[in-house]
XYZ file of C-alpha atoms in Angstrom:
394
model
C 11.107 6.269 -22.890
C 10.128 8.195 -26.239
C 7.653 10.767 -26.456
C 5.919 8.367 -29.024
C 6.118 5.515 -26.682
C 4.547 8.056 -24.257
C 1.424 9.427 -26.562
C 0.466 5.229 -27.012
C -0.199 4.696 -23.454
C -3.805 3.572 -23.081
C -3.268 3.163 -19.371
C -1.513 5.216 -16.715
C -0.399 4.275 -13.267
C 0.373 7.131 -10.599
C 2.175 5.961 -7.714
C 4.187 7.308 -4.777
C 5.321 4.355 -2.545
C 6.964 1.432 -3.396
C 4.453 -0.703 -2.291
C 2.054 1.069 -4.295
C 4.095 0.438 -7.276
C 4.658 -3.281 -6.461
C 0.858 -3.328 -6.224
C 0.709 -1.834 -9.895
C 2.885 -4.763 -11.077
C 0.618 -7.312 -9.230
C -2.255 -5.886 -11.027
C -0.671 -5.854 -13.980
C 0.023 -9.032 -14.003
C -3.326 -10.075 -12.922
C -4.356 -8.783 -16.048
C -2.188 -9.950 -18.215
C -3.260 -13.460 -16.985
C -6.773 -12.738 -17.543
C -6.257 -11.638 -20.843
C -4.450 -14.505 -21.680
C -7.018 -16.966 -20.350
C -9.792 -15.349 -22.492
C -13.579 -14.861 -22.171
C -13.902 -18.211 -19.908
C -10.745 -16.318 -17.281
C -12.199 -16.103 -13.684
C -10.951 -13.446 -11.422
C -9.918 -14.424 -7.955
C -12.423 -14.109 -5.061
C -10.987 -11.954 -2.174
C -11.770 -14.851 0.343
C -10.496 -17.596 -1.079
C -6.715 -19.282 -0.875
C -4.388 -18.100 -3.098
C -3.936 -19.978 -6.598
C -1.274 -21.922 -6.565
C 0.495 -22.369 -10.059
C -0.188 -25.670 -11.957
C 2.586 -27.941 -11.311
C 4.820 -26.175 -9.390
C 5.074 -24.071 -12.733
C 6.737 -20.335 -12.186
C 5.767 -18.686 -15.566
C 4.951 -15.266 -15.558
C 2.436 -13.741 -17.919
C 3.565 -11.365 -20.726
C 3.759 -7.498 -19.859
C 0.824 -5.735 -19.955
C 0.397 -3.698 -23.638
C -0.061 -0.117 -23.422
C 0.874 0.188 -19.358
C 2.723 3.637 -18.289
C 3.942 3.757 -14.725
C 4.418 7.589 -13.423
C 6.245 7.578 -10.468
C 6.033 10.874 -8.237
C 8.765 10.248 -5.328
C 8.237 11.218 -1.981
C 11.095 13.600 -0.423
C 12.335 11.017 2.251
C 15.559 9.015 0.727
C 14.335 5.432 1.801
C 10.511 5.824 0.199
C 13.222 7.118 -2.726
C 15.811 4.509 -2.457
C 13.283 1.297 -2.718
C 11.183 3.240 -5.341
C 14.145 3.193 -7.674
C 14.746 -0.289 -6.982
C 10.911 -0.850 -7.516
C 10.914 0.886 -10.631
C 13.727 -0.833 -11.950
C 12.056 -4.382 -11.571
C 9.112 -2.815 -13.528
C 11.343 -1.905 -16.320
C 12.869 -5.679 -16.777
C 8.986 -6.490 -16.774
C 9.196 -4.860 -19.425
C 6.571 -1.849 -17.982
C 7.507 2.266 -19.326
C 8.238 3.941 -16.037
C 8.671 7.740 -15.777
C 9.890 9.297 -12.863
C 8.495 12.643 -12.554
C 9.329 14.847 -9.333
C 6.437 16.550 -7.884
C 7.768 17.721 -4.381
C 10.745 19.476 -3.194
C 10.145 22.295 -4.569
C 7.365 25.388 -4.171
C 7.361 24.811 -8.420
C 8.136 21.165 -8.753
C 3.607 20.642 -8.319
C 2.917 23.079 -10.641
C 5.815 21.518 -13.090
C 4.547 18.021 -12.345
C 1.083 19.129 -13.138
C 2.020 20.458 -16.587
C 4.213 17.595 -17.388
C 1.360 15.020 -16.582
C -1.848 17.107 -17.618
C -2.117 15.286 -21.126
C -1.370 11.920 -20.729
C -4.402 12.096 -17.453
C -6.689 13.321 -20.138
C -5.290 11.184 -23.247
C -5.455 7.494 -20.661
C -8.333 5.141 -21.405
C -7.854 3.870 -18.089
C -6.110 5.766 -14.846
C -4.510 3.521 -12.088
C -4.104 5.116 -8.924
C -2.127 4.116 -5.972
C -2.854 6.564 -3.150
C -6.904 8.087 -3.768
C -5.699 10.410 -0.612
C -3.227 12.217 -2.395
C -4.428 15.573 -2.766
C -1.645 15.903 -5.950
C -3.337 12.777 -7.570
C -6.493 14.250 -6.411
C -5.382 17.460 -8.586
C -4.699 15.346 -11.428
C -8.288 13.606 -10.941
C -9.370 16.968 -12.244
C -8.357 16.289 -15.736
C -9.722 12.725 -15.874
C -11.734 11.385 -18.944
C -10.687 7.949 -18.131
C -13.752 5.571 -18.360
C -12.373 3.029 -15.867
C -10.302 3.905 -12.575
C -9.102 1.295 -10.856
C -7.348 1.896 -7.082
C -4.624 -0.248 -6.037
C -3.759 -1.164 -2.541
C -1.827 1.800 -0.208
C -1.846 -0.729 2.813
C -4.418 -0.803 5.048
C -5.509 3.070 3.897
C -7.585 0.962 1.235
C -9.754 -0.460 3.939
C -10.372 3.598 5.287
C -10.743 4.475 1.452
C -13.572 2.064 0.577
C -15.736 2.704 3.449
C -15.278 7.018 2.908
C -16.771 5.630 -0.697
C -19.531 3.844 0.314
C -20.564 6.186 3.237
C -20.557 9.329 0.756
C -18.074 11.100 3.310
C -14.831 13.383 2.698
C -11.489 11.342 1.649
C -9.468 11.865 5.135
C -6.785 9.740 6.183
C -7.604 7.354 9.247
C -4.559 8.589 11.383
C -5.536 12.682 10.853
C -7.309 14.605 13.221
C -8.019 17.674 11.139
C -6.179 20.865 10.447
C -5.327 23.093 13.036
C -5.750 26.466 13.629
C -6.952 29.340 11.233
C -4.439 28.764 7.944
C -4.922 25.155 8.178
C -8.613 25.372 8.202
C -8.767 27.712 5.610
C -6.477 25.403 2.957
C -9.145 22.874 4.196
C -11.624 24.965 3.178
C -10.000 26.173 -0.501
C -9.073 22.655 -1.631
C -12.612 21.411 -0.426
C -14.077 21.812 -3.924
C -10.995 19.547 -5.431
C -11.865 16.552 -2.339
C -15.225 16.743 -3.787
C -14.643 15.974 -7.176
C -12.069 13.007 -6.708
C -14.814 11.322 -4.349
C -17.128 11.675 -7.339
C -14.642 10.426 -9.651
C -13.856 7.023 -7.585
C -17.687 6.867 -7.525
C -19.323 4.847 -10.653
C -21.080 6.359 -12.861
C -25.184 5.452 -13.263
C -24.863 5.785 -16.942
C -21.745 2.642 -16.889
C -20.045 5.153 -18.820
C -17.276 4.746 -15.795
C -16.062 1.485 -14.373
C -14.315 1.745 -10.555
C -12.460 -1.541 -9.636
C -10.309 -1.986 -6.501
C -7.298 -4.443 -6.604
C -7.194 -5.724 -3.321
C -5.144 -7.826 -0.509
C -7.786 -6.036 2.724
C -10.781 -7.512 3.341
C -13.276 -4.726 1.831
C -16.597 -4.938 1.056
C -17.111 -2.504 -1.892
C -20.393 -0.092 -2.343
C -22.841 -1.117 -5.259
C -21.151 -0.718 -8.912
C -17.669 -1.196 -7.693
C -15.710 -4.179 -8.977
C -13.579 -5.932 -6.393
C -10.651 -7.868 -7.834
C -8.081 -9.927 -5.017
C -4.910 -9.343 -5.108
C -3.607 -12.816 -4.329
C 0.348 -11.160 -4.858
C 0.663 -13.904 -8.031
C 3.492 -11.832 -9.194
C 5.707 -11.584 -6.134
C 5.531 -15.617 -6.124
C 5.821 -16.282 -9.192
C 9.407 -13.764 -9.799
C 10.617 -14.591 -6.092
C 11.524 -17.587 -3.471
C 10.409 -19.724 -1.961
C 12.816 -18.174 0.573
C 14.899 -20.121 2.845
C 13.652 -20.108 6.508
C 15.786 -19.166 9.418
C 14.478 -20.904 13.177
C 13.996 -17.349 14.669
C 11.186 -14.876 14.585
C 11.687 -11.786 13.046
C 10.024 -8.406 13.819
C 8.255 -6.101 11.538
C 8.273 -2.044 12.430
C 5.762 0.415 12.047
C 5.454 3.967 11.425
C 2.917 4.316 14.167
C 5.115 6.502 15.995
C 5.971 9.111 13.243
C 2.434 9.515 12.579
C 1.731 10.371 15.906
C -0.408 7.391 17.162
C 1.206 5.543 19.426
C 3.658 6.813 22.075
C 7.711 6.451 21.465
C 8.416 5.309 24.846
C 5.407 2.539 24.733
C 6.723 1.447 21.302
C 10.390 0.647 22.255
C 9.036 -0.879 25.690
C 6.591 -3.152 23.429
C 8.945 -4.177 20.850
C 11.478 -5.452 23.772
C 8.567 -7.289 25.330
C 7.764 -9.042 22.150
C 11.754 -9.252 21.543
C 11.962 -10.935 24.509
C 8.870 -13.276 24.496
C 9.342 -14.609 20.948
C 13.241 -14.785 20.788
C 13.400 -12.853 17.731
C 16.832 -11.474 16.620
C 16.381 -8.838 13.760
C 13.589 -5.994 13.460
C 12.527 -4.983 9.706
C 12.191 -1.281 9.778
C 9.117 0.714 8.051
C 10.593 2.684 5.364
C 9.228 6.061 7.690
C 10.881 5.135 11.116
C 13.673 7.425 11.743
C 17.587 7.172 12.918
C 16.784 7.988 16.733
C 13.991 5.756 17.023
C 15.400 2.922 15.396
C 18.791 3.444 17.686
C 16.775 3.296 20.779
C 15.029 0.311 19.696
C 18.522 -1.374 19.386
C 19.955 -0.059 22.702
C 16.900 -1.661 24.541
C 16.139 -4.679 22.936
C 19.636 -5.447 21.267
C 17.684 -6.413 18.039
C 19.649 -6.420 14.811
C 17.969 -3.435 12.878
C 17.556 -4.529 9.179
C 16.468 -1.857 7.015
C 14.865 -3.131 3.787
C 15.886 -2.117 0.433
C 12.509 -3.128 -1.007
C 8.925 -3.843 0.426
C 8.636 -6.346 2.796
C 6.128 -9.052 0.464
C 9.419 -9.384 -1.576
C 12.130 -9.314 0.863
C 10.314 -12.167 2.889
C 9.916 -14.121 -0.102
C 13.251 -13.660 -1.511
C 14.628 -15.057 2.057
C 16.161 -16.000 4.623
C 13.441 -15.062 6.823
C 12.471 -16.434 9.910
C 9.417 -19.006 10.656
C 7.041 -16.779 12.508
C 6.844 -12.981 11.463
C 5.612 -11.077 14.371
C 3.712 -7.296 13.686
C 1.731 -4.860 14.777
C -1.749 -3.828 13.387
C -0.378 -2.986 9.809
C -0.936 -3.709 6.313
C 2.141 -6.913 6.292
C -0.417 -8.964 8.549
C -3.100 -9.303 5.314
C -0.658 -9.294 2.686
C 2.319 -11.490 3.815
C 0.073 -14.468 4.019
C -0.688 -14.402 0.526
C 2.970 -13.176 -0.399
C 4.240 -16.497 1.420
C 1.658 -18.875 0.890
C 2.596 -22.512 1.311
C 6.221 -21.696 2.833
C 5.392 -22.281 6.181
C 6.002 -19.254 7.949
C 3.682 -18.557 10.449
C 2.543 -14.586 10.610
C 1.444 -13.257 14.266
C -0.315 -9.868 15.204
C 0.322 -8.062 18.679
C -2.733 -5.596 19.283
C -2.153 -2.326 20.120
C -2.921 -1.814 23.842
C -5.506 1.616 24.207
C -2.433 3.074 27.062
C -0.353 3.103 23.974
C -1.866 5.797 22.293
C -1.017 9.568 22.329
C -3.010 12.634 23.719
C -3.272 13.534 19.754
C -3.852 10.652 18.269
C -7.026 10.348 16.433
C -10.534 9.242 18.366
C -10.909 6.709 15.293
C -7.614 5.016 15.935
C -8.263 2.282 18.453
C -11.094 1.199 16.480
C -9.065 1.125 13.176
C -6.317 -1.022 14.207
C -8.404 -3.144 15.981
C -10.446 -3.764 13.337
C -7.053 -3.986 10.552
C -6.169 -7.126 13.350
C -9.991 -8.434 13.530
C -10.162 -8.738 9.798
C -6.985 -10.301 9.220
C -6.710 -14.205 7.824
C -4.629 -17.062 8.539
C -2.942 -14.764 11.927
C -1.288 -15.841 14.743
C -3.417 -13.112 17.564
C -0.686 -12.580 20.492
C -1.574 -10.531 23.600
C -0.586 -6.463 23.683
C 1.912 -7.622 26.270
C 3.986 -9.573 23.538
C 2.847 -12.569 25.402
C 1.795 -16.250 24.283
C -1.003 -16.612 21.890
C -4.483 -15.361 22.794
C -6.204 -16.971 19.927
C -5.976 -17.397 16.114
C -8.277 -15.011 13.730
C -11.000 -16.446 11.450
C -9.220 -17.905 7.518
């Protein structure tokens, strides 16, 4: 990418997960499409059934002028290894992607910040993939951007737009605070920066500032806040429909790493379900580690597939199996869109209070409960991996 290509951008994109990125491209394209329809284009209600395309037609709309995609990699090699695929498929979109390191390194922030310090003040309009980020939240700082729009991180979008509305701190569901006297004081010091990014993703009174949020969650946004579905129009349109396989295939969490639910009631789960549901192959969350996954295969003898690129496009790109089973995770509102009209059924298995670890956060029950209350067109199965308890509201 040139440095003249670089100076045009009118809009900028920071992301740091591939699904964040693939979310960029969906919105992208959801532009592009509404741009192309003109003044009399009508943006997709969050509750309503994906569009289908007219005709069976797969056409994809025309790249999206002006659109600069920053990626800043985690340090973890399969967040890095499916963020270079990712960003790949952007660039035969035909999107400008930079990859720009900004960890690793007690100098690779401060170099990331002076790298990116110009084009965040130059961009007409910032995209942002993960408002928790306290690096993006850094970069906020330079903002003159008078539209911000927030792309879906997974179900952290759901936790994002209620902090919003409620006026509090941006805190990650899944955190319990920092600990001890060095954690509270970096608490304390970055406060100031917290602050200002909650302003920022706040609209302004004036209309000066436009905040939208491109969603798949079922969010209700405060007052001023556009809310634009993300119906995952790009993923069907460039993949599948995939073939289907008679089994039922199992989708990991990191709800272990995070410290949430207990390793030993995790494996024991996933056998139950295993073992219940027949299913032969377990999709692994991009943050589940080498142990874990190994002791998942000793005890359930599951075929552990690890997936080179988010799970919307590897289950529409096929083979995948006719009912996707998951926990309380972000696949269980998105993969219904992803793979509507293919005819794979999607089930949820709640997570059972006895799971939970000593440190796991007081909010967490009630968060995952409420990511499987919300969710549309589910299969709800038991917490012991057992037959179906009932089916959630469409």
């Amino acid at each position: 990418m040139t440095a003249h290509a670089t100076a045009e951008a009118s809009t900028l994109a920071l992301v740091e997960s591939p699904v964040q990125l693939l979310n960029v491209l969906e919105w992208a394209h959801a532009e592009s499409r509404l741009r192309a329809a003109g003044p009399q284009g009508e943006r997709p209600l969050l509750a309503g059934v994906p569009h289908q395309p007219a005709g069976g037609s797969t056409r994809r709309a025309a790249p999206l002028p002006g659109l600069r995609i920053v990626v800043l990699p985690p340090v973890d090699p399969m967040s890095r290894g499916q963020l270079r695929r990712m960003a790949a498929l952007a660039r035969d979109e035909g999107h400008a992607v930079q990859w720009q390191e900004a960890r690793g390194g007690a100098l690779a922030p401060f170099r990331a910040l002076g790298s990116l310090r110009g084009a965040v003040r130059r961009a007409e309009r910032l995209v942002v993939g993960d408002p928790f980020s306290r690096f993006v939240q850094l970069l906020l700082t330079f903002v003159r951007a008078r539209e911000l729009v927030v792309v879906d991180d997974g179900t952290a979008t759901m936790e994002f737009v209620g902090q919003i509305a409620r006026g509090e701190r941006l805190v990650r569901w899944h955190r319990v605070g920092a600990q001890g006297l060095p954690g509270k004081v970096k608490e304390l010091v970055y406060a100031p920066v917290s602050a200002q990014a909650r302003r920022r993703f706040t609209p302004a009174r004036s209309g000066r500032r436009r905040v939208t949020v491109f969603s798949a969650m079922p969010v209700t946004v405060p007052e001023g806040v556009e809310l634009v579905a993300n119906e995952f129009a790009w993923t069907r349109s460039a993949f599948g429909p995939p073939r289907l396989c008679a089994g039922t295939d199992l989708v990991g969490t990191s709800l272990v790493e995070t410290g949430v639910v207990a390793h030993e009631r995790y494996v024991e789960a996933v056998r139950r379900l295993a073992a219940v549901h027949g299913a032969t192959r377990y999709f692994a969350h991009r943050r589940e580690g080498a142990e874990k996954l190994r002791a998942l295969s000793e005890a359930t003898g599951l075929e552990i597939v690890r997936p080179d690129l988010p799970l919307e496009l590897i289950a529409r790109r096929g083979p995948i199996g006719r009912t996707i089973v998951s926990f309380p995770s972000t696949v269980v509102h998105t993969l219904p869109y992803a793979l509507a009209g293919t005819g794979v059924t999607v089930a949820v298995c709640d997570i059972d209070p006895d799971w939970l670890t000593g440190a796991a956060s007081p909010r967490a029950q009630s968060f995952l409960a409420g990511v499987t209350d919300t969710a549309r067109d589910v299969r709800r199965l038991a917490t012991t991996g057992g037959a179906s308890a009932s089916a959630a509201a469409g």
